[in-house]
Amino acid sequence: MLSVHTSPLHQPGTGDAGGMNVYIVELASRLAAINIEVEIFTRATEGGLPSSVELAPGVLVRHIDAGPYEGLAKEDLPGQLCAFTHGVMRAWARRRPGHYDLVHSHYWLSGHVGWLAAERWGVPLVHAMHTMAKVKNASLASGDTPEPASRVIGETQIVNASDRLIANTAEEADELIRFYDADPARVAVVHPGVNLDRFRPADGRAAARARLGIPQNAFVPLFAGRIQPLKAPDILLRAVARLLTDHPSLRSRVHVPVVGGPSGSGLARPEGLQKLAASLGIADVVHFQPPVAQEALADCFRAASTLVMPSYSESFGLVAIEAQAAGTPVVAAEVGGLPVAVRDGDTGILVAGHDPADYARALHRLIADPALTARMGEKAARHAESFGWDRAASATADVYAAALCEHRRRVRSVHV
């Protein structure tokens, strides 16, 4: 596996670490459990790191030196792909011939390294986009920076070079075909999973609130993720401000945790969200927290009344499934893979568009009817059970098998 721009060892929720990190860690671990050994190549982001780290039995993370350890923005990484590829090839040269059976690259930067590695090693390339420039640019948040043309060109090249493309949802598969002219026969849909051992209702909302110091009678709309315009945490704050303007008696009950750190274009204004809360007059109800480890995040989900995801674009939205697995309904934008992750009116509420007033109405619907919140939470936990990582790993293994079979057939036909 290749993950150039973010390490699976990094804490999700800040910098460039997010759902993709969780995806790679969980998928690799479950693949190893079914006897598919995985080596993950990633860029070293600090000095003194060991050349390799065992992430789980059968899963090795390899650190590659490529560019400065710190202070290198993701936008500058294309200039380091040659150095990264050189490091991957040096590691490969120490292995016996035929050591790697297949390359699975994640995100477009890794795809370019994977393209070269797969050709050099004579193995198939499986690629997962995770996000796509053309899709993101079609639904940019106000003031956000569009993805550059170089990324669009790079993604198009990777689509053409890949033996198989893994899409999170049928909609993402359609986008690959519509925007990038992908061959439908080479696109496979594999829903991401959720760690059902970690994200579960456990001992319930009351116990989680007691551990986190959240009042038992509070209404708690939670934002959890990277702080950047794409994820639209500002819409939650504006919705809360609208809710309290329309229903001022609720102020003493509303408690809004925002869990995450600045990322992407959000790094240009790291204090922007705190300033927005103050300007909206809701600084007293909004509680900012840094990213937390997965076990602590599960407790945050259990303590919340609802998770709010007003994103402008999501290839899937792992946190939506994680929150539901913990028994918490989700209020989310009706974009990308979120309509797959959330069953509208059943396990949460989907909102068309990004008008804070619409989110305020959705929040009021839940706060006015606690029984609805409880029913949705119970259904959400059952819904999430169908998204286990074991199923995702099995489906991914099937994609690998198909890619290998087709690749061998193609090689044989060349030699005949």
Steps between C-alpha positions, in 0.01 A plus 500: 500500500609855432396799710734784407344806661380366833622220724267234640684557828382863524214617721184550289328837526783743436742593224443265206401207721136400482269225387754366251742427784235300682407327174858385432567384857179301529507357149865394521447335839196305380676397179789365707249302707396315182863428406567793270821655632519877454790745486402869511745754360457853635707819516704561816383828659752519784861405550610191685209279401578129465515381141210266570235454770270202553149645505334163561596137441560475126495878446826697465523880462811613312623861537648657187715815510368744240540873556519685832350323798284794606339805343428340162144571385306233314496732198881482488517121510486442121857635491608221738342207316827419321684477833218296653497260204878461529457400865233245412720350229796473739283309747378273220857430384576341837218251454501177305358522145122478498464600866211738432195355325298820461514874563206677671540880492294748700434856373637643178852576623548135594344397170789649304754305704282190471477537123878489465550228765237269351655528154852449634404196706266349240199493736148647484411842638187548711422862582261671741438871433347583842426849361498635145602846382217538248240401762644734764521790256138450399384566859753735658427673826494879484856631513658156469790440260424292188711197422765575234491383139813293564302280739221453246756393238671270749173334602406444137834327437457276804148399394638393163795313654314306772396139463220557750350808667331466839209738563336544840149522357307451178485879467879525519525228236268703277715809558813311393325399181335838434784735594804286413369266231592194708425159352191375693636145489805610702307686772397306812284632786620409849335676793746601775443344838486589866679343795195352673704394803602861566196694379198358679232631739689339793374631834290776345472875475468577871822321592691663211378845607603435857851408382525810277342745746206582273167584671254212480210717379703680231426491129837417343552548124856381435743587221795260467753536220757721340435874529488619139240659269432167323370347825292815572508514881402867463156389382444318829594815693272717288220246543543503878493880499178492297351236733572714808365812332174323422487315833698703759377282788718214366830682566550346843457150354711518183857366517694492169829303495728565200764226494782535247789713377564735208571339163534591134392855423384524863865537601497853358260606779553255788301717743225578251238271652555634853465855369181403316350354820577826681356716222181289498465541876521126572853471641344396832341185354773391256783288645809451285709187554812369324484170310464196725592133469243258363387364839440854629324591175260210552410651840442840334256335260317321784467824694363698204133546419594508131807523278478788252676464162420800274784412257509632144649173378554154655602189311337304783521661844646241739416701810132479408512121522717511813252728678206282398682188620526674839121549497492866395289635211657726238394830345690520172517672164343300220829475308740231379483176696304641795162382364647147509642542850184664642143385443299819482218510756605163639855526641535875461400802295644595162495868408493618139739792459696694759256759637560527878126556549430151364749351745347702782160352417644149497663557840176640643312197373729278707507720811120528496450124478746304720315178416582554131868541585492177701322306223741626236795412721382141543444461126835666429687240707327216313565668163872534574533129570487436124819704451756284681861514380512121459246530220693788342825300514336198341359712218839669449668159483255410223605814311864400540426149369320638195786744427760224534304261278454758226862612523632144464270437205624816333865406559441152355335646191803724439739203516292273277 
